[in-house]
XYZ file of C-alpha atoms in Angstrom:
678
model
C 59.804 -101.770 93.328
C 61.624 -100.882 90.125
C 59.040 -98.109 89.405
C 59.877 -96.545 92.767
C 63.627 -96.776 92.154
C 63.298 -95.258 88.652
C 61.209 -92.407 90.050
C 63.677 -91.717 92.893
C 66.587 -91.687 90.457
C 64.733 -89.219 88.235
C 64.022 -86.868 91.109
C 67.568 -87.225 92.483
C 69.123 -86.379 89.119
C 67.058 -83.251 88.741
C 67.652 -82.169 92.333
C 71.347 -82.606 91.799
C 71.257 -80.460 88.708
C 69.184 -77.849 90.562
C 71.827 -77.422 93.204
C 74.766 -77.719 90.831
C 77.417 -75.076 91.139
C 77.318 -72.210 88.618
C 80.371 -72.421 86.336
C 82.209 -69.291 85.311
C 81.384 -68.817 81.590
C 84.807 -67.325 80.681
C 88.446 -68.303 81.172
C 91.542 -66.161 80.658
C 95.113 -66.800 79.481
C 97.925 -64.247 79.267
C 101.441 -64.050 77.913
C 104.152 -61.769 76.577
C 104.303 -62.264 72.838
C 108.018 -61.419 72.399
C 110.745 -63.859 73.615
C 114.008 -62.891 75.400
C 112.871 -59.362 76.276
C 115.765 -57.015 77.218
C 115.939 -53.604 78.846
C 114.664 -50.918 76.492
C 112.605 -53.350 74.422
C 108.908 -52.835 73.734
C 106.890 -55.874 74.762
C 103.301 -56.809 73.952
C 101.178 -58.353 76.673
C 98.257 -60.389 75.372
C 95.179 -61.204 77.394
C 93.059 -63.919 75.705
C 89.675 -65.146 76.827
C 87.604 -68.183 75.860
C 83.881 -67.480 76.202
C 81.285 -70.210 76.609
C 78.538 -70.716 74.020
C 75.596 -68.290 74.361
C 77.702 -65.784 76.299
C 79.509 -62.655 75.269
C 81.973 -60.117 76.720
C 81.733 -56.388 76.413
C 84.892 -54.735 74.987
C 86.737 -51.625 76.147
C 86.453 -49.143 73.291
C 82.993 -47.508 73.516
C 81.520 -44.660 75.473
C 81.584 -45.654 79.207
C 78.409 -43.616 79.785
C 76.557 -45.770 77.269
C 75.374 -48.258 79.904
C 77.103 -51.639 79.656
C 80.141 -52.301 81.788
C 83.436 -51.869 79.943
C 86.259 -54.428 80.131
C 88.976 -52.479 81.990
C 92.565 -53.356 82.925
C 94.327 -51.716 85.824
C 98.150 -51.947 86.045
C 100.043 -51.634 89.301
C 102.796 -49.001 88.942
C 106.338 -50.354 89.081
C 109.796 -48.950 88.089
C 110.575 -52.019 85.962
C 108.141 -51.105 83.115
C 106.292 -48.258 81.467
C 102.903 -48.429 79.664
C 102.705 -47.378 76.016
C 99.324 -45.858 75.140
C 96.233 -47.731 76.325
C 95.069 -51.303 75.977
C 93.715 -52.320 72.552
C 90.843 -54.811 71.884
C 91.647 -56.983 68.892
C 88.905 -57.187 66.244
C 85.732 -56.925 68.400
C 82.232 -57.030 66.923
C 80.121 -53.909 66.900
C 76.489 -53.356 67.742
C 74.084 -50.480 68.167
C 71.776 -50.065 71.132
C 68.678 -47.925 70.594
C 68.081 -47.518 74.344
C 71.294 -45.614 74.865
C 71.507 -44.507 71.241
C 75.120 -45.496 70.760
C 77.499 -48.093 69.367
C 79.207 -50.602 71.550
C 81.707 -53.438 70.915
C 81.765 -57.006 72.222
C 83.318 -60.458 71.811
C 81.844 -63.901 71.340
C 83.609 -67.265 71.773
C 87.100 -65.663 71.800
C 88.459 -62.310 72.900
C 91.861 -60.675 72.953
C 93.251 -57.482 74.396
C 96.885 -56.260 73.933
C 98.924 -53.750 75.932
C 102.397 -52.516 74.899
C 105.018 -51.804 77.580
C 108.632 -50.662 77.635
C 110.834 -52.840 79.808
C 113.037 -50.607 82.011
C 114.574 -53.171 84.331
C 115.439 -56.868 84.411
C 113.930 -58.633 86.264
C 110.629 -56.888 85.757
C 107.363 -57.215 87.544
C 104.123 -56.400 85.737
C 101.055 -56.895 87.876
C 97.528 -56.109 86.608
C 93.878 -56.922 87.165
C 90.839 -56.592 85.010
C 87.108 -56.059 85.637
C 84.488 -56.972 83.058
C 80.948 -58.180 82.398
C 79.805 -61.297 80.604
C 76.180 -61.674 79.545
C 74.010 -64.557 78.410
C 72.102 -64.691 75.160
C 69.700 -67.253 76.627
C 68.292 -65.751 79.816
C 69.559 -62.206 79.681
C 71.670 -62.454 82.835
C 74.832 -60.341 83.162
C 77.549 -61.266 85.682
C 80.525 -59.057 86.623
C 83.936 -60.674 87.260
C 87.528 -59.678 87.840
C 90.908 -61.516 87.445
C 94.502 -60.891 88.461
C 97.664 -61.373 86.275
C 101.348 -61.341 87.088
C 104.375 -61.350 84.717
C 108.045 -61.610 85.707
C 111.555 -62.387 84.369
C 111.684 -64.917 81.512
C 107.956 -65.459 81.974
C 108.673 -67.364 85.139
C 105.663 -65.659 86.575
C 103.447 -68.065 84.670
C 103.750 -70.405 87.631
C 102.778 -67.580 89.975
C 100.005 -66.617 87.598
C 98.662 -70.166 87.596
C 98.827 -70.141 91.399
C 97.021 -66.779 91.529
C 94.462 -68.074 89.066
C 93.906 -71.174 91.225
C 93.467 -69.002 94.324
C 91.149 -66.701 92.408
C 89.036 -69.668 91.296
C 88.828 -70.990 94.842
C 87.793 -67.604 96.134
C 85.287 -67.270 93.330
C 83.997 -70.765 94.049
C 83.378 -69.793 97.633
C 81.549 -66.700 96.504
C 79.376 -68.657 94.078
C 78.573 -71.323 96.590
C 77.760 -68.674 99.181
C 75.471 -66.842 96.803
C 73.825 -69.865 95.310
C 72.761 -71.476 98.596
C 69.058 -72.125 99.022
C 67.593 -69.387 101.236
C 64.293 -70.682 102.637
C 63.454 -67.143 103.940
C 63.840 -65.399 100.589
C 60.695 -64.260 98.762
C 60.297 -63.889 95.012
C 58.295 -61.134 93.399
C 55.270 -63.213 92.407
C 54.574 -64.844 95.743
C 53.580 -63.541 99.194
C 55.533 -66.385 100.873
C 59.143 -67.227 101.450
C 60.166 -70.713 100.439
C 59.721 -71.826 104.053
C 56.304 -70.172 104.210
C 55.348 -71.686 100.868
C 56.303 -75.176 102.144
C 54.189 -74.610 105.265
C 51.196 -73.582 103.143
C 51.702 -76.625 100.942
C 51.968 -78.897 104.030
C 48.698 -77.466 105.414
C 47.087 -77.983 102.035
C 48.099 -81.634 102.238
C 46.468 -81.962 105.631
C 43.306 -80.209 104.286
C 43.182 -82.664 101.401
C 42.980 -85.579 103.847
C 39.565 -84.326 105.002
C 37.972 -84.319 101.564
C 35.325 -86.928 100.668
C 37.577 -88.406 97.946
C 40.486 -89.075 100.294
C 39.137 -89.740 103.830
C 37.350 -92.999 102.900
C 40.632 -94.285 101.394
C 42.155 -94.558 104.881
C 40.196 -97.706 105.917
C 40.715 -99.089 102.407
C 44.466 -98.627 102.926
C 44.341 -100.495 106.213
C 42.390 -103.311 104.570
C 44.935 -103.573 101.795
C 47.858 -103.998 104.177
C 46.141 -106.288 106.653
C 47.677 -109.731 106.372
C 49.910 -108.805 103.464
C 53.151 -109.129 105.447
C 54.160 -112.177 107.452
C 56.194 -110.240 110.041
C 55.823 -106.910 111.846
C 59.063 -105.677 110.224
C 57.750 -106.594 106.821
C 54.508 -104.695 107.467
C 56.422 -101.589 108.534
C 58.641 -101.840 105.424
C 55.645 -102.082 103.098
C 53.927 -99.125 104.840
C 57.070 -96.975 104.496
C 57.387 -97.928 100.806
C 53.727 -97.006 100.408
C 54.279 -93.540 101.930
C 57.443 -92.928 99.929
C 55.600 -93.946 96.753
C 52.984 -91.287 97.411
C 55.727 -88.664 97.899
C 57.574 -89.753 94.751
C 54.463 -89.611 92.588
C 53.669 -86.060 93.634
C 57.252 -84.875 93.510
C 57.738 -86.305 90.014
C 54.738 -84.170 88.974
C 56.449 -81.146 90.439
C 59.687 -82.105 88.747
C 58.053 -82.172 85.333
C 56.643 -78.660 85.994
C 60.109 -77.507 87.131
C 61.819 -78.820 83.956
C 59.472 -77.090 81.555
C 59.258 -73.887 83.562
C 62.009 -71.574 82.279
C 62.080 -67.854 83.346
C 60.577 -66.768 80.009
C 57.786 -69.343 80.311
C 57.184 -68.459 83.925
C 56.811 -64.760 83.018
C 54.339 -65.693 80.318
C 52.468 -68.025 82.664
C 52.171 -65.415 85.362
C 51.211 -62.365 83.261
C 49.668 -63.376 79.945
C 45.871 -63.392 79.725
C 45.578 -66.915 78.274
C 47.013 -68.893 81.197
C 45.498 -66.558 83.809
C 41.996 -66.784 82.337
C 42.461 -70.534 81.979
C 43.502 -70.919 85.607
C 40.516 -68.764 86.656
C 38.164 -71.022 84.702
C 39.778 -74.160 86.175
C 39.317 -72.809 89.689
C 35.778 -71.751 88.915
C 34.806 -75.171 87.480
C 36.361 -77.015 90.415
C 34.614 -74.657 92.833
C 31.246 -75.518 91.223
C 32.143 -79.223 91.544
C 33.048 -78.803 95.191
C 29.816 -76.950 95.836
C 27.900 -79.930 94.442
C 26.834 -78.970 90.950
C 28.553 -82.010 89.358
C 31.384 -84.506 90.006
C 34.823 -84.578 88.316
C 36.351 -88.033 88.044
C 39.135 -89.622 86.025
C 38.033 -92.250 83.477
C 37.148 -95.425 85.414
C 38.918 -97.648 82.909
C 42.252 -95.942 83.613
C 41.786 -96.179 87.379
C 40.743 -99.841 87.118
C 43.891 -100.716 85.177
C 46.100 -99.207 87.851
C 44.074 -100.841 90.608
C 44.582 -104.224 88.877
C 48.336 -103.672 89.085
C 48.012 -103.015 92.829
C 46.223 -106.327 93.372
C 49.293 -108.248 92.083
C 51.016 -107.765 95.443
C 54.698 -107.342 96.203
C 56.461 -104.036 96.434
C 55.274 -103.231 92.857
C 51.738 -103.740 94.126
C 52.390 -101.351 97.018
C 53.588 -98.716 94.567
C 50.527 -99.109 92.395
C 48.251 -98.992 95.489
C 49.795 -95.555 96.148
C 49.219 -94.633 92.530
C 45.591 -95.745 92.850
C 45.166 -93.511 95.917
C 46.518 -90.499 93.970
C 44.211 -91.140 90.998
C 41.071 -91.837 93.040
C 41.651 -88.693 95.119
C 42.326 -86.545 91.990
C 38.880 -84.901 91.940
C 39.532 -83.428 95.413
C 43.287 -82.997 95.393
C 43.544 -81.801 91.781
C 42.644 -78.181 92.454
C 44.789 -78.080 95.594
C 47.820 -79.501 93.797
C 47.110 -77.160 90.877
C 47.099 -74.203 93.231
C 50.526 -75.179 94.574
C 52.004 -75.639 91.085
C 50.543 -72.375 89.802
C 51.788 -70.523 92.925
C 55.239 -71.963 92.382
C 55.480 -70.822 88.670
C 58.083 -68.105 89.215
C 61.037 -69.377 87.313
C 62.555 -71.262 90.278
C 63.508 -74.871 89.571
C 63.387 -75.987 93.213
C 60.171 -74.278 94.346
C 57.644 -76.686 92.774
C 59.714 -79.575 94.089
C 59.654 -78.235 97.610
C 55.919 -77.448 97.362
C 54.981 -80.905 96.119
C 57.333 -82.520 98.660
C 55.685 -80.656 101.576
C 52.148 -81.422 100.273
C 52.812 -85.070 99.652
C 54.513 -85.521 103.065
C 51.412 -84.189 104.837
C 49.322 -86.406 102.593
C 51.411 -89.552 102.951
C 52.323 -89.558 106.667
C 48.808 -90.363 107.991
C 48.345 -93.192 105.420
C 51.702 -94.622 106.365
C 50.998 -94.448 110.102
C 47.527 -96.092 109.677
C 49.154 -98.812 107.579
C 51.662 -99.477 110.380
C 49.109 -99.127 113.222
C 45.719 -100.334 111.816
C 44.241 -100.339 115.313
C 44.142 -96.473 115.140
C 41.300 -96.858 112.647
C 38.835 -97.418 115.470
C 39.437 -93.886 116.757
C 38.603 -92.154 113.458
C 35.202 -90.441 113.012
C 32.896 -92.167 110.569
C 32.401 -90.782 107.060
C 29.347 -88.615 106.740
C 27.965 -85.213 106.032
C 30.917 -83.480 107.675
C 33.127 -84.598 104.739
C 30.806 -82.884 102.301
C 30.986 -79.727 104.456
C 34.784 -79.733 104.135
C 34.410 -80.053 100.376
C 31.975 -77.123 100.199
C 34.295 -74.904 102.291
C 37.124 -75.670 99.873
C 34.736 -74.784 97.023
C 34.156 -71.325 98.469
C 37.887 -70.835 98.893
C 38.564 -71.993 95.302
C 35.961 -69.469 94.083
C 37.666 -66.628 95.952
C 41.244 -67.514 95.103
C 40.449 -67.972 91.410
C 39.650 -64.271 91.133
C 43.365 -63.501 91.628
C 44.208 -64.906 88.181
C 41.452 -62.950 86.453
C 42.628 -59.851 88.338
C 46.228 -60.173 87.054
C 45.026 -60.445 83.435
C 42.711 -57.473 84.011
C 45.533 -55.350 85.336
C 48.107 -56.263 82.697
C 45.695 -55.734 79.743
C 43.701 -52.864 81.315
C 40.307 -54.463 80.747
C 38.803 -52.662 83.722
C 36.409 -55.466 84.617
C 37.752 -56.343 88.074
C 38.819 -53.132 89.837
C 39.703 -53.153 93.484
C 36.175 -52.292 94.738
C 34.532 -54.960 92.520
C 37.109 -57.494 93.731
C 36.417 -56.630 97.386
C 32.629 -56.839 96.893
C 32.987 -60.339 95.456
C 35.258 -61.477 98.301
C 32.907 -59.994 100.895
C 29.933 -61.759 99.388
C 31.787 -65.102 98.988
C 33.158 -65.160 102.510
C 29.861 -63.832 103.906
C 28.080 -66.790 102.292
C 30.751 -69.097 103.652
C 30.030 -67.772 107.147
C 26.347 -68.393 106.703
C 27.051 -71.906 105.460
C 29.190 -72.640 108.492
C 26.290 -71.473 110.707
C 23.984 -73.890 108.869
C 21.914 -71.161 107.258
C 22.699 -72.472 103.735
C 22.397 -76.106 102.602
C 23.962 -77.417 99.416
C 23.650 -80.810 97.562
C 25.113 -83.651 99.644
C 24.754 -81.811 102.994
C 23.175 -83.491 105.985
C 20.730 -81.548 108.157
C 22.451 -79.714 111.063
C 20.499 -80.352 114.224
C 22.920 -78.465 116.445
C 25.900 -76.313 115.671
C 29.325 -77.673 116.689
C 31.866 -75.501 118.471
C 34.318 -75.917 115.585
C 31.838 -74.612 113.020
C 30.937 -71.743 115.328
C 34.608 -70.722 115.761
C 35.240 -70.959 111.940
C 32.179 -68.793 111.306
C 33.505 -66.208 113.787
C 36.842 -66.106 111.980
C 35.114 -65.853 108.596
C 32.742 -63.014 109.601
C 35.711 -61.180 111.271
C 37.513 -61.364 107.951
C 34.441 -60.016 106.197
C 34.234 -57.060 108.604
C 37.971 -56.409 108.084
C 37.405 -56.121 104.317
C 34.396 -53.736 104.433
C 36.421 -50.568 105.143
C 38.394 -51.375 102.031
C 35.385 -50.394 99.983
C 35.973 -46.801 101.169
C 39.722 -46.804 100.538
C 41.195 -48.470 103.610
C 44.597 -49.916 102.566
C 43.960 -53.435 104.018
C 47.705 -54.021 104.337
C 47.279 -57.723 105.229
C 45.754 -58.296 101.767
C 47.967 -55.907 99.814
C 49.594 -58.696 97.789
C 46.241 -60.159 96.645
C 44.123 -57.134 95.853
C 44.240 -54.984 92.742
C 46.124 -51.661 93.211
C 44.455 -48.746 94.964
C 44.603 -46.730 91.752
C 41.771 -48.916 90.373
C 39.472 -48.019 93.250
C 36.551 -45.771 92.274
C 35.874 -44.347 95.727
C 39.212 -43.806 97.444
C 38.294 -41.719 100.451
C 41.854 -41.129 101.777
C 42.933 -39.839 98.382
C 39.888 -37.530 98.169
C 40.752 -36.133 101.611
C 44.437 -35.721 100.707
C 43.668 -33.933 97.451
C 41.225 -31.541 99.130
C 43.290 -30.792 102.245
C 45.149 -27.506 102.224
C 47.960 -27.863 104.727
C 49.141 -31.458 104.967
C 52.827 -32.266 104.577
C 52.161 -34.779 101.837
C 49.889 -32.561 99.860
C 51.955 -29.359 100.022
C 54.536 -30.232 97.364
C 52.063 -31.792 94.873
C 55.128 -33.345 93.188
C 55.439 -30.738 90.474
C 56.050 -32.553 87.176
C 57.966 -31.051 84.277
C 55.527 -32.335 81.688
C 52.516 -34.629 81.359
C 53.772 -38.213 81.901
C 53.429 -40.646 79.035
C 51.034 -43.558 79.674
C 49.503 -41.831 82.706
C 46.075 -42.760 81.374
C 46.704 -46.433 82.186
C 49.591 -46.498 84.721
C 49.465 -44.946 88.181
C 51.500 -44.496 91.363
C 49.961 -45.296 94.800
C 49.249 -42.847 97.581
C 48.880 -39.797 95.349
C 52.528 -39.867 94.193
C 53.177 -38.101 90.879
C 55.798 -39.483 88.542
C 56.802 -40.898 85.157
C 56.679 -44.219 83.367
C 59.298 -43.410 80.764
C 63.008 -43.266 81.523
C 63.904 -40.449 79.177
C 61.117 -38.287 80.561
C 62.187 -38.894 84.157
C 65.855 -38.184 83.304
C 64.976 -34.861 81.602
C 62.850 -33.797 84.538
C 65.563 -34.779 87.035
C 68.022 -32.495 85.231
C 65.495 -29.670 85.145
C 64.531 -29.906 88.822
C 67.967 -30.921 90.132
C 66.636 -34.010 91.903
C 67.785 -37.679 91.950
C 65.624 -40.304 90.267
C 63.820 -43.082 92.153
C 63.425 -46.009 89.761
C 60.844 -48.619 90.681
C 61.053 -51.804 88.593
C 57.647 -53.246 89.238
C 54.899 -55.347 87.665
C 51.142 -55.715 87.637
C 51.431 -59.274 88.871
C 54.111 -58.505 91.436
C 52.740 -59.445 94.889
C 55.705 -58.082 96.834
C 55.537 -54.758 94.943
C 51.989 -54.201 96.178
C 53.030 -55.243 99.661
C 55.942 -52.765 99.665
C 53.642 -49.955 98.534
C 51.066 -50.770 101.163
C 53.379 -51.349 104.115
C 56.486 -49.268 103.432
C 55.703 -46.512 100.927
C 52.560 -45.540 102.946
C 54.611 -44.668 106.021
C 54.779 -40.833 106.382
C 58.575 -40.823 106.709
C 58.941 -42.668 103.416
C 56.036 -41.125 101.569
C 57.147 -37.504 102.245
C 60.656 -38.289 100.886
C 59.325 -39.991 97.794
C 57.038 -37.043 97.055
C 59.432 -34.204 97.791
C 63.043 -35.408 97.267
C 62.924 -37.577 94.116
C 61.680 -37.666 90.550
C 59.629 -40.888 90.627
C 59.876 -43.413 87.817
C 57.915 -46.686 87.639
C 58.938 -49.208 84.961
C 56.451 -52.034 84.603
C 58.246 -55.175 83.320
C 54.981 -56.998 82.469
C 53.194 -54.167 80.694
C 51.790 -55.526 77.430
C 51.268 -52.229 75.611
C 52.921 -52.428 72.216
C 55.093 -49.487 71.245
C 55.333 -47.884 67.776
C 57.433 -49.941 65.397
C 60.052 -47.196 65.233
C 60.834 -47.916 68.900
C 61.309 -51.669 68.520
C 64.779 -53.117 68.892
C 66.459 -56.532 68.969
C 68.018 -57.424 72.277
C 71.621 -58.560 72.250
C 70.873 -60.674 75.283
C 68.193 -63.039 73.986
C 68.135 -62.104 70.274
C 64.412 -61.244 70.442
C 62.681 -58.136 69.185
C 61.405 -56.006 72.107
C 58.064 -54.583 71.009
C 56.228 -53.870 74.261
C 56.860 -51.522 77.179
C 57.285 -54.409 79.563
C 59.834 -56.294 77.405
C 61.908 -53.125 76.978
C 61.726 -52.251 80.663
C 62.778 -55.805 81.619
C 65.626 -55.691 79.098
C 66.713 -52.319 80.457
C 66.785 -53.659 84.008
C 68.853 -56.711 83.020
C 71.339 -54.899 80.760
C 71.846 -51.864 82.937
C 71.645 -53.302 86.459
C 72.236 -57.051 86.029
C 69.043 -57.936 87.812
C 65.595 -59.165 86.833
C 63.762 -59.292 90.184
C 60.785 -57.180 91.216
C 60.458 -55.084 93.194
C 63.854 -53.523 92.560
C 64.597 -49.979 93.626
C 67.422 -47.980 91.973
C 68.454 -44.380 92.843
C 70.181 -42.439 90.058
C 71.689 -38.959 89.672
C 70.821 -36.621 86.792
C 73.331 -38.399 84.569
C 71.714 -41.781 85.192
C 74.568 -43.025 87.417
C 74.013 -45.066 90.531
C 74.044 -43.180 93.839
C 73.849 -46.199 96.149
C 73.577 -49.945 95.783
C 70.030 -50.842 94.689
C 67.752 -52.778 97.008
C 64.877 -55.189 96.465
C 62.174 -56.357 98.880
C 62.859 -54.569 102.193
C 60.040 -54.198 104.668
C 62.103 -52.392 107.321
C 60.936 -48.798 107.177
C 64.101 -47.495 108.928
C 66.335 -49.285 106.400
C 64.303 -47.914 103.504
C 64.519 -44.416 104.879
C 68.332 -44.834 105.315
C 68.476 -46.016 101.688
C 66.737 -42.817 100.519
C 68.675 -40.504 102.828
C 72.080 -41.919 101.845
C 71.301 -41.429 98.193
C 70.050 -37.900 98.799
C 73.228 -37.002 100.740
C 75.483 -38.381 98.025
C 73.523 -36.550 95.363
C 73.840 -33.244 97.183
C 77.560 -33.833 97.784
C 78.104 -34.431 94.057
C 76.189 -31.327 93.083
C 77.765 -28.854 95.489
C 78.840 -25.655 93.663
């Protein structure tokens, strides 16, 4: 029992920290330095800030067009005082940013600003507010804040100021809690599912795992273990519930460990670097061969036997170790399924792997718990046989197909050119075609029993499989296959793209008429491409220069090779004629890939002030630019800028509503035209 309690405490502690409220990393104090101020005196107002470790505050004395957000103070006009000159930052540090080619100033740990005023009346009332940006050295996040200050006669306003500060903190707390709530419908850039959808997939994976040959025979073993163990019905139910909870805890603890070690930087490396992606591909491939019957994967029997011996000791500790034995014995079948969930959840979110493992383990544990409580249900179960091996083989085909996704990501990021879209589709068509033949009984693999007659369930599954195969075949000729847009390589890697050939050779279509005249040959166009025949740039300075020359706003697409939602947006939203015509005709297009591994010349390297690391690659610099300039690190992220690089409208992220996306483009276009009226 103590093992279960310790595990629950561990999970509870980490869950608590996962939902903990974000604390504001800066606090302000203010005062008037002079005492007994009289009419006609010049007073100095001091604003002092304490900044948390690994955070810094931008100052107020550098070019506001440079990029970072200045610290600004706004004073409410009043007859009782008069400002003298402007506010002065006291001894800030100075840095140089190569992206914006300019110097900027900032504070760490402590900051101070001073403003001189002439007192014209007693009592006086000096009311001001500031707006500023604090940024983290650790994860590169930047957060904007604002505060209010009030000064009055004999500094009595300190009480009011404290009150205002308290109100401000309460309001800010509400905002933080509102923004930090767990949104189960929100999708991240590396996954085609929302959290709720991800939990549903994990739950279904848990149900599928029950039908594997490693797990299904454990059900009668479970019933045998609990039969006669408890003296009362209540005791039997209690032991069964502890058994089910133990299964959940074991799996969730595994997810917790993954969540603890998965920081955003590690998650980015895990999802885009060739080493983990090729490794995951090989793992899926090896498990697929095992599922198809080439060999068996088992944990060392000595280890399993030791755990099983613990289970035989009885008591609640024995129940826990019986659950542990189940998890270990079923590893060879559940291992790749669990691995798929954990890999899918590697997106920098602490709570996602916990939710995935919780949903999987609940589906896995509930039937065992119910059979332990109601052992008489065992008589209604089908007997183990060849059908279990068929389930395992089907999972093997699926593992083989899904493993290609990891190899595809590495291929796109490093431009190997070994798994283009058409090759990927051919492999999937062959794999699922063979799966359909297997379901019809036309293929037999090791461990299969002869099929004397085809069951209705196998027939229906084969119909679904062959329908999926037929759906994919037009993709070989350039069909967009929108339902698979998040899984397939981009259309630009397709050798025979029939729609593009037709578009490029048509003379009068709306989308082909403009041809998106570019000012100069885009850098990196030999390895990076836009979808749907869109022409554009992959370098910010090039796009900005062309925007000034053509008098058009800039459409900035922060994207990534491994960004599932980016491909889905391109396939489902960008492809719409109302959107596509605007992108081609009304904007200078700019795509900034945050996971592009191409290393830039050493003269273009720089050290980021946000994480202290040297940014050598295109992707690192693009990601740093997104964080520093727009306080965001999600993809897709769409930003519309004028010819000076200033925001036209509030940026948006994943938005599948075509009407809302069109409104986003039209609003920016109208504001751009209004700003540039002669």
